[in-house]
Tab-separated table of C-alpha atoms and ligand atoms in Angstrom:
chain	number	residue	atom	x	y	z
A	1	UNK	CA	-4.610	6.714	31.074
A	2	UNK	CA	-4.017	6.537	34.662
A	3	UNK	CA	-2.075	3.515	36.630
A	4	UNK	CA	-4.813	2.377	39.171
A	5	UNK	CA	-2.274	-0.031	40.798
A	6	UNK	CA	1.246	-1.310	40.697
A	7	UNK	CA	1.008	-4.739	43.166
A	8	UNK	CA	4.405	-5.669	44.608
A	9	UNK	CA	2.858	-9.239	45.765
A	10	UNK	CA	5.275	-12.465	45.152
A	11	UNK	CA	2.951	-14.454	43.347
A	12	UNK	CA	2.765	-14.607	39.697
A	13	UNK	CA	0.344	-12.216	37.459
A	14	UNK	CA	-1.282	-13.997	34.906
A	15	UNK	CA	-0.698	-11.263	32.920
A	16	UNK	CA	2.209	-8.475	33.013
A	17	UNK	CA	-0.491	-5.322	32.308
A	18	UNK	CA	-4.130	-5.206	31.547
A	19	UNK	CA	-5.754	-1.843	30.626
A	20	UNK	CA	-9.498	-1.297	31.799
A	21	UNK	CA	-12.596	0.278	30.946
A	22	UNK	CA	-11.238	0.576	27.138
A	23	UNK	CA	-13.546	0.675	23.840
A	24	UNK	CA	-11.096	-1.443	21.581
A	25	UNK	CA	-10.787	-0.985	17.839
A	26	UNK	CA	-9.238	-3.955	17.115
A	27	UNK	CA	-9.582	-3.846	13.087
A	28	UNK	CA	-9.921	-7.711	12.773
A	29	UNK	CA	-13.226	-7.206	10.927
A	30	UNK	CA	-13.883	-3.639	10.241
A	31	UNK	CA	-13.318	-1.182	13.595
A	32	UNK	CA	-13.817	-4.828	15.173
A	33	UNK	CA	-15.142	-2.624	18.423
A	34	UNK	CA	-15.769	-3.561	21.737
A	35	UNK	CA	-17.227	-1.248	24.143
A	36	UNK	CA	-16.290	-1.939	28.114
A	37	UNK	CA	-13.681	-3.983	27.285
A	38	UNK	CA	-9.789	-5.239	28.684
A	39	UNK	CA	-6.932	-5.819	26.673
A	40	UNK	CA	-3.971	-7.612	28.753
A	41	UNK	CA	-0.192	-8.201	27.913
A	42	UNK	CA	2.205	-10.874	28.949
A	43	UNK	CA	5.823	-11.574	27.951
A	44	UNK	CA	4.931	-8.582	25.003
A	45	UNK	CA	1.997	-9.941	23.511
A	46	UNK	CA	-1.799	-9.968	23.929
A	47	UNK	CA	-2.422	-12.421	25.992
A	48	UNK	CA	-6.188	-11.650	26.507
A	49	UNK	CA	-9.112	-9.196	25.398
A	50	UNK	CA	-12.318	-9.047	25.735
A	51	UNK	CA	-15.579	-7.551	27.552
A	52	UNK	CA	-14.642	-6.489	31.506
A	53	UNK	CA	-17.474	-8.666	32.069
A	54	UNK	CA	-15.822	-12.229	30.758
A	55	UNK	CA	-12.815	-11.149	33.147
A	56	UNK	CA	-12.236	-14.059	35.308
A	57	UNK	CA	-11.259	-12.238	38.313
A	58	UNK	CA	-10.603	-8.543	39.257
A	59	UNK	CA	-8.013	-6.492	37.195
A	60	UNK	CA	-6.072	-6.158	40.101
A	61	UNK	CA	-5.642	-9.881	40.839
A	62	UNK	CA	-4.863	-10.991	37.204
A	63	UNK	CA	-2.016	-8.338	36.435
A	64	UNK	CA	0.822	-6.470	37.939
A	65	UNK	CA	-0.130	-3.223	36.393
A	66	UNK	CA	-3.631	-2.020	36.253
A	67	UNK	CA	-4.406	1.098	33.427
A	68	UNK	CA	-7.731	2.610	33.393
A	69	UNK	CA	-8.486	3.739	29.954
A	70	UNK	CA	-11.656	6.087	31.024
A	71	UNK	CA	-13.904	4.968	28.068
A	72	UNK	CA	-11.004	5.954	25.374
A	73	UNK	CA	-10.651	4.294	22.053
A	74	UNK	CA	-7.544	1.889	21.521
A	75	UNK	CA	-6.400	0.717	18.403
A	76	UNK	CA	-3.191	-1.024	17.128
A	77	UNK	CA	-0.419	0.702	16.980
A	78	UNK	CA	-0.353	2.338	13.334
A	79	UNK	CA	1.409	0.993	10.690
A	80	UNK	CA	3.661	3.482	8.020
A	81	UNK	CA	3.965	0.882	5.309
A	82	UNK	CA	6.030	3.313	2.793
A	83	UNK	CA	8.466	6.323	3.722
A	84	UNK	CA	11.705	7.725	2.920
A	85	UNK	CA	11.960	9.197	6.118
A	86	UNK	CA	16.237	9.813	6.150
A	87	UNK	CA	17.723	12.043	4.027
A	88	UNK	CA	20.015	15.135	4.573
A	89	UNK	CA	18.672	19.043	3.645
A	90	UNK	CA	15.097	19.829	2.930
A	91	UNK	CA	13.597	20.831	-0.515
A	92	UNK	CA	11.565	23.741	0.783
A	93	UNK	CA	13.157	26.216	-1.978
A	94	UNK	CA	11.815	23.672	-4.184
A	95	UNK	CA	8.676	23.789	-3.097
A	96	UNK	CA	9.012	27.643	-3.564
A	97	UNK	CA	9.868	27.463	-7.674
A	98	UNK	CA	6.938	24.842	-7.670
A	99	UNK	CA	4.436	27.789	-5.707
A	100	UNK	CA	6.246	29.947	-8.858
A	101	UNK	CA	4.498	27.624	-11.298
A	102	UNK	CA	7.709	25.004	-12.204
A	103	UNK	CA	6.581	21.411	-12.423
A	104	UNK	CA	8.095	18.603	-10.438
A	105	UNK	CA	9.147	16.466	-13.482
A	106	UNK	CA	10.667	20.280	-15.243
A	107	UNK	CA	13.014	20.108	-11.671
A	108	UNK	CA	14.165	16.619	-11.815
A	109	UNK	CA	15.125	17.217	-15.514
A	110	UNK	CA	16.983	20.046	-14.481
A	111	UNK	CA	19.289	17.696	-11.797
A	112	UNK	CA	17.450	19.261	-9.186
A	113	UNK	CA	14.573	17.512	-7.243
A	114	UNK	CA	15.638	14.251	-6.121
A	115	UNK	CA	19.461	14.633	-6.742
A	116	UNK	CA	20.134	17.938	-4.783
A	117	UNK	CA	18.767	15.660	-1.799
A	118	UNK	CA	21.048	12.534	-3.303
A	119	UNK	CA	23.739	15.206	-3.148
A	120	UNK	CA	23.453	16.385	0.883
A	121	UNK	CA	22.627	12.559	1.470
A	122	UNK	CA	26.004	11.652	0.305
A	123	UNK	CA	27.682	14.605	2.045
A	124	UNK	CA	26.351	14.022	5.327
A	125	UNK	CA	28.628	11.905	8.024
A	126	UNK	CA	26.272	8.554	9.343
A	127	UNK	CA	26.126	10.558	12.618
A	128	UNK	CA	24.684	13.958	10.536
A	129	UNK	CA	22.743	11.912	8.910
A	130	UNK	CA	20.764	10.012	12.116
A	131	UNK	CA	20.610	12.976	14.203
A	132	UNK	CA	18.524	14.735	11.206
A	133	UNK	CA	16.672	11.725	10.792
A	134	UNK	CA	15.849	10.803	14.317
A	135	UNK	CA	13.108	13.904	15.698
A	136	UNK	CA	11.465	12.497	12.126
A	137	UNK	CA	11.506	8.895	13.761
A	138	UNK	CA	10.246	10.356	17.057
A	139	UNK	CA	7.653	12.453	15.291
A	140	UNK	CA	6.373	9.542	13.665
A	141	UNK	CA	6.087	8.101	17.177
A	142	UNK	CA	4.438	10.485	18.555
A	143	UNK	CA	1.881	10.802	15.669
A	144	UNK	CA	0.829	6.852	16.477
A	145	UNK	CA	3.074	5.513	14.129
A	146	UNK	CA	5.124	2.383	15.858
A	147	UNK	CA	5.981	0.398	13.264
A	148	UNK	CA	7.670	1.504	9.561
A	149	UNK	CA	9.038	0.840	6.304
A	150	UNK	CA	12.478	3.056	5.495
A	151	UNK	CA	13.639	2.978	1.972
A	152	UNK	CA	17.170	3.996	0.738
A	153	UNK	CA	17.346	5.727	-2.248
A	154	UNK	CA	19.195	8.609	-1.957
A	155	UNK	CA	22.694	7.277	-2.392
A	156	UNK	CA	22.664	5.255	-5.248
A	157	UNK	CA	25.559	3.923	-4.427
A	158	UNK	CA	26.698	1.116	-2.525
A	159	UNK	CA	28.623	3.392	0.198
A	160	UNK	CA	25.733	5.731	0.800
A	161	UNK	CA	22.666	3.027	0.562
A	162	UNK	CA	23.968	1.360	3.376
A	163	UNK	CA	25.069	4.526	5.393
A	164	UNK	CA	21.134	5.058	4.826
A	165	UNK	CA	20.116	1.469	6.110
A	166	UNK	CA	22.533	1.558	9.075
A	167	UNK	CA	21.002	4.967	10.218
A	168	UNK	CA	17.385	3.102	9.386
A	169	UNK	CA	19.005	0.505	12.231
A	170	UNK	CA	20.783	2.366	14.374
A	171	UNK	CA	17.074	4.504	14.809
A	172	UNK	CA	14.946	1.236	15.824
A	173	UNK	CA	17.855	0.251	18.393
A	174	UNK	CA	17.440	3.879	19.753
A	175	UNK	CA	12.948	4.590	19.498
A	176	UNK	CA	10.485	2.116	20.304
A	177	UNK	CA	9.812	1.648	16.890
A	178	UNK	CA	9.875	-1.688	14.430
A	179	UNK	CA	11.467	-0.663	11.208
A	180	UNK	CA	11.481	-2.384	7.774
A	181	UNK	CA	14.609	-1.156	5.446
A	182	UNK	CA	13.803	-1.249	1.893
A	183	UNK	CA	16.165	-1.002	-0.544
A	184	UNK	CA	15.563	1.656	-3.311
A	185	UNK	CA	18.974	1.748	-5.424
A	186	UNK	CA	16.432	2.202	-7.844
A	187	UNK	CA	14.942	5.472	-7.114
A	188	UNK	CA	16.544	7.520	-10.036
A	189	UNK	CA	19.440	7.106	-12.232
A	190	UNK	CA	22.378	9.038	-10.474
A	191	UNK	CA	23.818	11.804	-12.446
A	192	UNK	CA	27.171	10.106	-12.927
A	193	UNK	CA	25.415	6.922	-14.796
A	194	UNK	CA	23.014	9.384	-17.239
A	195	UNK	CA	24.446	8.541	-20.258
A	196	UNK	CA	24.608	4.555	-19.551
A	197	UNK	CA	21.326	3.491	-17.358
A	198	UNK	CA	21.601	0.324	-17.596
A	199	UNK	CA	25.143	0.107	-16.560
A	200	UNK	CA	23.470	1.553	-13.154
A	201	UNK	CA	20.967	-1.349	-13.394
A	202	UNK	CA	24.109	-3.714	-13.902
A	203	UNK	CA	25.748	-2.093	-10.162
A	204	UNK	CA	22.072	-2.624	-8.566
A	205	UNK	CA	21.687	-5.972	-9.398
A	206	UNK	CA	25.557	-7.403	-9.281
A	207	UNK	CA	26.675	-5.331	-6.855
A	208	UNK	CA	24.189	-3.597	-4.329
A	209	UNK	CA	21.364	-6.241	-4.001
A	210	UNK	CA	24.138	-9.282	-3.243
A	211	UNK	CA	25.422	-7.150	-0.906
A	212	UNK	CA	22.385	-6.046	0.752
A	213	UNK	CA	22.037	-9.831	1.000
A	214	UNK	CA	24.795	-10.712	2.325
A	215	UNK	CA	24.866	-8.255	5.200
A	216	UNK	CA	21.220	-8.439	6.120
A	217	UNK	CA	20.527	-4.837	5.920
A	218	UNK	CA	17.373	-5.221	3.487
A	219	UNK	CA	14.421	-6.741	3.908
A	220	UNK	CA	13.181	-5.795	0.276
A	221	UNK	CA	13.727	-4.053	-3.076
A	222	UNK	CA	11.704	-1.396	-4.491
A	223	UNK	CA	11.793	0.113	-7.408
A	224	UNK	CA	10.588	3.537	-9.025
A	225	UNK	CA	9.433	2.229	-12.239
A	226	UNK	CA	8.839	5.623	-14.349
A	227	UNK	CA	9.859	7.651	-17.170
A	228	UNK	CA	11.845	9.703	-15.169
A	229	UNK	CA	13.496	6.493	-13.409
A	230	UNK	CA	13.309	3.167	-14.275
A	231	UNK	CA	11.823	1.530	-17.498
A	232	UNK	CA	9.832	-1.865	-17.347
A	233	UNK	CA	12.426	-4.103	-18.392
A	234	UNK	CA	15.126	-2.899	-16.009
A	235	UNK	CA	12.184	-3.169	-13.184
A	236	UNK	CA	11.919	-6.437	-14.355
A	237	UNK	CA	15.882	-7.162	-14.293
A	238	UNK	CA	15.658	-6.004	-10.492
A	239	UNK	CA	12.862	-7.729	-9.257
A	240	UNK	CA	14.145	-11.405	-10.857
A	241	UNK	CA	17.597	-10.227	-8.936
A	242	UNK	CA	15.641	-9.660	-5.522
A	243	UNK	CA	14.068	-12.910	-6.046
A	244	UNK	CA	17.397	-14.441	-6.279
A	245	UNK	CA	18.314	-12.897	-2.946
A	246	UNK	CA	15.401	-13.936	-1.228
A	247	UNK	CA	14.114	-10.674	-0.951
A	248	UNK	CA	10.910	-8.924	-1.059
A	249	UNK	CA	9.548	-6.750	-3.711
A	250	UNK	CA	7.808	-3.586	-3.776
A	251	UNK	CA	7.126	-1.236	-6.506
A	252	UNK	CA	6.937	2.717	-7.333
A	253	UNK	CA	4.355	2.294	-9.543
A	254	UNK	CA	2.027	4.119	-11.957
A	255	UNK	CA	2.498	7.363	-10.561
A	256	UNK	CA	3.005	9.496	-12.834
A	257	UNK	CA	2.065	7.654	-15.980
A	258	UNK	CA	1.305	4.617	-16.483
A	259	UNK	CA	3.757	2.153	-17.058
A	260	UNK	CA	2.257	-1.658	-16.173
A	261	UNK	CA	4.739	-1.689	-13.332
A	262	UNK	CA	1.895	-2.508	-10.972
A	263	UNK	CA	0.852	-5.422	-12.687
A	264	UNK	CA	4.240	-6.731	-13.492
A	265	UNK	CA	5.490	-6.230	-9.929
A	266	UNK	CA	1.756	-8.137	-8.672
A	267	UNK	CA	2.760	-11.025	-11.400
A	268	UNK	CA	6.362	-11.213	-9.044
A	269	UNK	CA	4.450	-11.116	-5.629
A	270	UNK	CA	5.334	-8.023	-4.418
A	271	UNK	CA	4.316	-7.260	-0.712
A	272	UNK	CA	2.869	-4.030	-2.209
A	273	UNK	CA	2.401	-2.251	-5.653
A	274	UNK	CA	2.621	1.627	-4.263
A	275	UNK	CA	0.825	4.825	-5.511
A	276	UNK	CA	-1.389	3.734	-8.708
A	277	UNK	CA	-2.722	7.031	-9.729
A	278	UNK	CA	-2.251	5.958	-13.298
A	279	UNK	CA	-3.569	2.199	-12.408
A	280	UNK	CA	-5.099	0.843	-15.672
A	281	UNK	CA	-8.394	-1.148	-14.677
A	282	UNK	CA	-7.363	-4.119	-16.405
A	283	UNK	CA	-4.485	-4.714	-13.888
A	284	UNK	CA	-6.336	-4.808	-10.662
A	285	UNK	CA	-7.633	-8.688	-11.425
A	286	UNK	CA	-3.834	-8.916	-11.136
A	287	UNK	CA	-4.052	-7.658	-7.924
A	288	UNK	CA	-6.366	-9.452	-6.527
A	289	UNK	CA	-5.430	-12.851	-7.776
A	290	UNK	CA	-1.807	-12.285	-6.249
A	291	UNK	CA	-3.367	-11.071	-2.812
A	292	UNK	CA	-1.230	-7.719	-3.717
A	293	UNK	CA	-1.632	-4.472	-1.446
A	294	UNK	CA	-2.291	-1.298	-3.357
A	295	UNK	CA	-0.608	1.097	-1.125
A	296	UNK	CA	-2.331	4.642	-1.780
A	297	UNK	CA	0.086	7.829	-1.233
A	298	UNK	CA	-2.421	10.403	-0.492
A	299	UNK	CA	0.382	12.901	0.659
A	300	UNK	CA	2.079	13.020	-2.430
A	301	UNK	CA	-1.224	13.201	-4.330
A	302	UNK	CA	-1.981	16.742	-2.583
A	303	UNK	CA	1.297	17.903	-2.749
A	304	UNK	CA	1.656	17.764	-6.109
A	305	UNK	CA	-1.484	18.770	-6.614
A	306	UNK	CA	-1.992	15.650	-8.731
A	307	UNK	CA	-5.945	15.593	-10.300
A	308	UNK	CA	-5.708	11.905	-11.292
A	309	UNK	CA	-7.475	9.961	-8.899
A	310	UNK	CA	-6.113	5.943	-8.384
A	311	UNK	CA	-8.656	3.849	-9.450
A	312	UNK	CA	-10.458	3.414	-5.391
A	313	UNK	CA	-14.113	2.368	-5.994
A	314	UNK	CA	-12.553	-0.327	-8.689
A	315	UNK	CA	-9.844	-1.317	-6.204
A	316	UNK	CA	-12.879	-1.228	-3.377
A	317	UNK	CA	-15.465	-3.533	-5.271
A	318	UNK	CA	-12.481	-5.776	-5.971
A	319	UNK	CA	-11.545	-6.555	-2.891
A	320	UNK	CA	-8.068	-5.109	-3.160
A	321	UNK	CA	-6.696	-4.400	0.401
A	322	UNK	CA	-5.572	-0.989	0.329
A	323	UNK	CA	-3.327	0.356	2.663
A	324	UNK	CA	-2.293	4.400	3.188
A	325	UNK	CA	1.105	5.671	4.129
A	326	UNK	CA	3.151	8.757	4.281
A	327	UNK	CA	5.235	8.622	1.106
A	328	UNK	CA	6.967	10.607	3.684
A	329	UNK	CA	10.520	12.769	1.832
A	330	UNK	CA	11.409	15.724	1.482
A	331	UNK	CA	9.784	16.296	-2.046
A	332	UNK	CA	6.703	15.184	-3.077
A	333	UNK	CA	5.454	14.788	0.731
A	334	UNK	CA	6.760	16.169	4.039
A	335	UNK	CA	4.558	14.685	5.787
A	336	UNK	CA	4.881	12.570	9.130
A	337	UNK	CA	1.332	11.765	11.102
A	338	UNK	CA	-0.953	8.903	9.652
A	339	UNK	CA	-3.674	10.819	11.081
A	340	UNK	CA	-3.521	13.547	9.340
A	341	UNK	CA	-2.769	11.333	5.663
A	342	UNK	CA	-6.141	9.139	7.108
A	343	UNK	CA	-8.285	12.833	6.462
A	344	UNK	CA	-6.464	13.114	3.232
A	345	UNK	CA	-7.818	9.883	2.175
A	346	UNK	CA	-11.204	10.167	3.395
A	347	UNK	CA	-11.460	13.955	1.682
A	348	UNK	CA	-9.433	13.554	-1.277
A	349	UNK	CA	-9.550	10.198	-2.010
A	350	UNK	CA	-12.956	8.880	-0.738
A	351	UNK	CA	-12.512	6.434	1.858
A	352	UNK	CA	-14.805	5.957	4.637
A	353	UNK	CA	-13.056	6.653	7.696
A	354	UNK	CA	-13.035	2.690	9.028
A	355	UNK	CA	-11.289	1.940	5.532
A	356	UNK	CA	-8.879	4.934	6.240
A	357	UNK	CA	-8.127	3.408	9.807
A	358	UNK	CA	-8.136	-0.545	8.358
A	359	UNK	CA	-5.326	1.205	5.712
A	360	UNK	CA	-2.806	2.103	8.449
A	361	UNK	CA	-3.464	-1.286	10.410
A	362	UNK	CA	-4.727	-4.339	9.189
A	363	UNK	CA	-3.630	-3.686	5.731
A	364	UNK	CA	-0.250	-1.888	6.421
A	365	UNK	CA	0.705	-4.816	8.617
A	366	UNK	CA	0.377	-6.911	5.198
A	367	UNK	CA	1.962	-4.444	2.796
A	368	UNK	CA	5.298	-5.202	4.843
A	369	UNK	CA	4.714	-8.677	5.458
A	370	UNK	CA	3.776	-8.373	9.386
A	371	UNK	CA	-0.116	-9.467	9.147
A	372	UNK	CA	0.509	-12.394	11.429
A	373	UNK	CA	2.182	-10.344	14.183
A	374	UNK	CA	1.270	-6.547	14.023
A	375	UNK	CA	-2.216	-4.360	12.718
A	376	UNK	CA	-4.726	-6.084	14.443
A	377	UNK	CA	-5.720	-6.023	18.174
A	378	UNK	CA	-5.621	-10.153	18.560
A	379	UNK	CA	-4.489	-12.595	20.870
A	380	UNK	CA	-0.777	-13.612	20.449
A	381	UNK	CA	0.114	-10.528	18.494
A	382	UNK	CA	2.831	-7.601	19.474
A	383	UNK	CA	1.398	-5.246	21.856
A	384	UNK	CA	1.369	-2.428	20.038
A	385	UNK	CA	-1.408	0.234	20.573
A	386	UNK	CA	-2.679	3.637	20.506
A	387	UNK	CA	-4.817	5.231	23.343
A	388	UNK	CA	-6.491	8.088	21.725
A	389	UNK	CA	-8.771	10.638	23.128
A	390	UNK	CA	-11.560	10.139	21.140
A	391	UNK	CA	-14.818	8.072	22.220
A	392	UNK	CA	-15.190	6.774	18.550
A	393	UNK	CA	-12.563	5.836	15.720
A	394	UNK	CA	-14.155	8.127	13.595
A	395	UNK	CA	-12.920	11.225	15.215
A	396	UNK	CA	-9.004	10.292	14.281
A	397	UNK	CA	-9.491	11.107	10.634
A	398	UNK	CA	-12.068	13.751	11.726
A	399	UNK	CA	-10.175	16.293	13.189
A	400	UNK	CA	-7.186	17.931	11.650
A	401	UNK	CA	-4.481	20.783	13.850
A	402	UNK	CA	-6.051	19.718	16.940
A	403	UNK	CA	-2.940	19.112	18.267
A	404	UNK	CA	-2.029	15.379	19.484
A	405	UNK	CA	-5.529	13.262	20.057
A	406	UNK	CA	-2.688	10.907	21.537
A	407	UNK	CA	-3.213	9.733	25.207
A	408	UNK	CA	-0.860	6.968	25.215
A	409	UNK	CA	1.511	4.603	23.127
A	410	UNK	CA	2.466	1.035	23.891
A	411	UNK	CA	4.909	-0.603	21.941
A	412	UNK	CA	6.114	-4.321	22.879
A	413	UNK	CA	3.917	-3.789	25.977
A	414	UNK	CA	5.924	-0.857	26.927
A	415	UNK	CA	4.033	2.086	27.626
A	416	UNK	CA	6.264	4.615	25.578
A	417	UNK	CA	3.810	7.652	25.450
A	418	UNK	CA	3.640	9.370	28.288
A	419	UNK	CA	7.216	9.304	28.665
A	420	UNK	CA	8.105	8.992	32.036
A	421	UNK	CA	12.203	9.607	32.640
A	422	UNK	CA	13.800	8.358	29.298
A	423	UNK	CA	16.936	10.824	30.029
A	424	UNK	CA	18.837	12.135	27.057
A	425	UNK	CA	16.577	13.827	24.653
A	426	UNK	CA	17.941	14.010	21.263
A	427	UNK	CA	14.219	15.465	19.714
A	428	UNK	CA	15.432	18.892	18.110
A	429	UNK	CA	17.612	19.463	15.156
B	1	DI6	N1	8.028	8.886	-5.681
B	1	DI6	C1	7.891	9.899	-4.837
B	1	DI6	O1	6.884	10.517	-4.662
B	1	DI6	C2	9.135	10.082	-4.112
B	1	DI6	N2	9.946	9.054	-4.655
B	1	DI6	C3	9.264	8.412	-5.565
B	1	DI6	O2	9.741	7.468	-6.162
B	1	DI6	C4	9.751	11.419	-4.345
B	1	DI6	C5	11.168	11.485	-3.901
B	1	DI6	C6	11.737	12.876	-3.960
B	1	DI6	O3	11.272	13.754	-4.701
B	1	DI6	O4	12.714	13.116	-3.233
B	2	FE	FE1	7.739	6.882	-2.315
């Protein structure tokens, strides 16, 4: 992307920024592309796009800033719908007994697996814990990703949930990113509650949720409704809680068996029903009917090296919207670029590569609740997009290690990607 022009005239723009010469993917109906086309921002929204050739006048006398986008493909700005992106430590010794043949349930039974990370989570200082957090943020940025979901979940308790939400803030005041908090008190029982569950169901829903409430700091509940978590009635007991609050629901659900948490958590509304390898087919008329997402985790999937496939061509002919996301954490998938979990999709999963692409846009702007503002390249939305180096859409799931096939990032009509002097870079651990 080069800057053709920066005006310093005293009349008004109509627009702040246009970018030229662009082939936009703007994933309103399918890719949605169009070839020789413009895409203009003003006060941090589209304000126009189109073919160059229904400009009005020349670039230069419509806009104060004047991008040529040599043919390159733009498309929103992608959308991580579903990550649990701060923790403290990494689990990479973990991943070493799984290489050694241990299975990931056999770990959490042992107290390992998600409570070693509960345990450096609640050890770490708020200031630990955002500068291990942030180059994850910034990698996500840098990946495409501008807007994401963050889930608690490794506190599970009240102190350390919100440490994790604050840090979840604190990181969209300091990247320009938009960030959802979720909160996920119910990831696991903690170790200290193992002999009384549901007295740890009690402190979610009378203490933590209201309180979450109260102080704004969530914008929904999850929950990980499993054997090795949470059973269907105390999903249940959450969800009605959430409700109460006013907050969204999302569920963990049907991942490793099947549970008919999906369909219970469809039957509240959720946003999203998450996972679904062990979807029953029954339950997707649910879905549909209740205009659910199915959010597919394709990371996790190869990590695990799961065989169980969710139930796609089903979800397809039903006319399920399915959105893809990182699952990113530090167990079941360390993972960070959407581009690379869009290949997983397509290869493991069998998604064309426009459904792949519609799964971290269009469809990830609904799993959080953003499909009015964010995913699709449209008048009035947030300008938030991705200048790729790529002539066709296709070619983002395509390749894989090719290093960045990022030109350029624009988030809130900012151009964030190139950087140009930001100052203080706080991008290593
Ligand atoms: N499902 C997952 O894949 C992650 N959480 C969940 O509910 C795993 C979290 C972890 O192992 O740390
Ligand atoms: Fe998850």
């Amino acid at each position: 992307m080069t800057v053709i022009l920066t005006l310093e005239i005293m009349e008004m723009k109509t627009f702040d920024a246009i970018w030229i010469n662009a082939t936009l993917v703007t994933c309103a109906d399918g890719y949605g592309l169009i070839k020789e086309a413009a895409i203009a921002v003003k006060d941090g929204r589209i304000a126009w796009l189109g073919k160059m050739s229904e400009l009005e006048s020349s670039a230069m006398q419509l806009a104060e800033k004047v991008y040529d986008v040599e043919s390159r493909c733009m498309t929103p700005g992608l959308i991580d719908c579903h990550t649990h992106l701060i923790y403290a430590g990494n689990r990479a010794l973990e991943f070493e007994s799984r290489l050694k043949g241990k299975s990931y349930v056999e770990i959490a039974k042992e107290g390992g697996g998600i409570q070693s990370t509960v345990k450096a989570t609640r050890e770490a200082s708020t200031e630990e814990l955002f500068l291990q957090s942030y180059p994850r943020a910034k990698a996500c940025l840098l990946n495409g990703t501008t807007t994401l979901e963050i889930k608690s979940g490794y506190g599970l308790n009240l102190e350390t949930e919100k440490k994790m939400l604050l840090v979840a803030k604190r990181l969209e005041e300091e990247l320009p990113l938009t960030i959802k908090r979720t909160f996920l008190g119910a990831h696991t029982i903690p170790i200290e509650y193992k002999q009384d569950k549901d007295a740890y169901v009690d402190q979610v829903c009378n203490e933590m949720i209201p309180e979450m409430a109260k102080i704004n700091l969530a914008d929904a509940v999850d929950v990980f409704c499993e054997s090795i978590a949470f059973n269907y009635e105390q999903t249940e007991r959450i969800f009605q809680t959430a409700k109460q609050f006013g907050l969204d629901v999302k569920c963990h659900a049907e991942q490793l068996s099947y549970l008919g948490a999906a369909k219970l958590a469809s039957t509240c509304h959720a946003l999203s029903v998450d996972h679904l390898e062990y979807l029953s087919l029954d339950d997707i008329k649910t879905l549909k009917e209740n205009n659910t997402v199915a959010v597919l985790l394709p990371g996790a999937f190869y990590f695990l090296k799961e065989t169980k496939k969710p139930p796609i061509a089903e979800l397809i002919n039903a006319r399920v919207p399915i959105a893809l996301a990182t699952d990113c954490n530090p167990g079941t998938s360390p993972i960070l670029s959407l581009p690379l979990i869009m290949n997983m999709a397509c290869i493991l999963f069998g998604l064309t590569a426009e459904q792949a692409l519609l799964g971290v846009t269009k469809h990830a702007a609904k799993a959080l609740g953003l499909e009015k503002t964010h995913g699709t390249l449209e008048e009035n939305k947030v300008a938030d997009f991705v200048i790729w180096n790529v002539k066709h859409p296709v070619e983002i799931s395509y390749y894989m290690g090719y290093g960045s096939l990022i030109n350029g990032v624009i988030k809130n009509a900012e151009v964030v990607i190139p950087v140009s002097s930001r100052g203080e870079d706080r991008g290593t651990q």
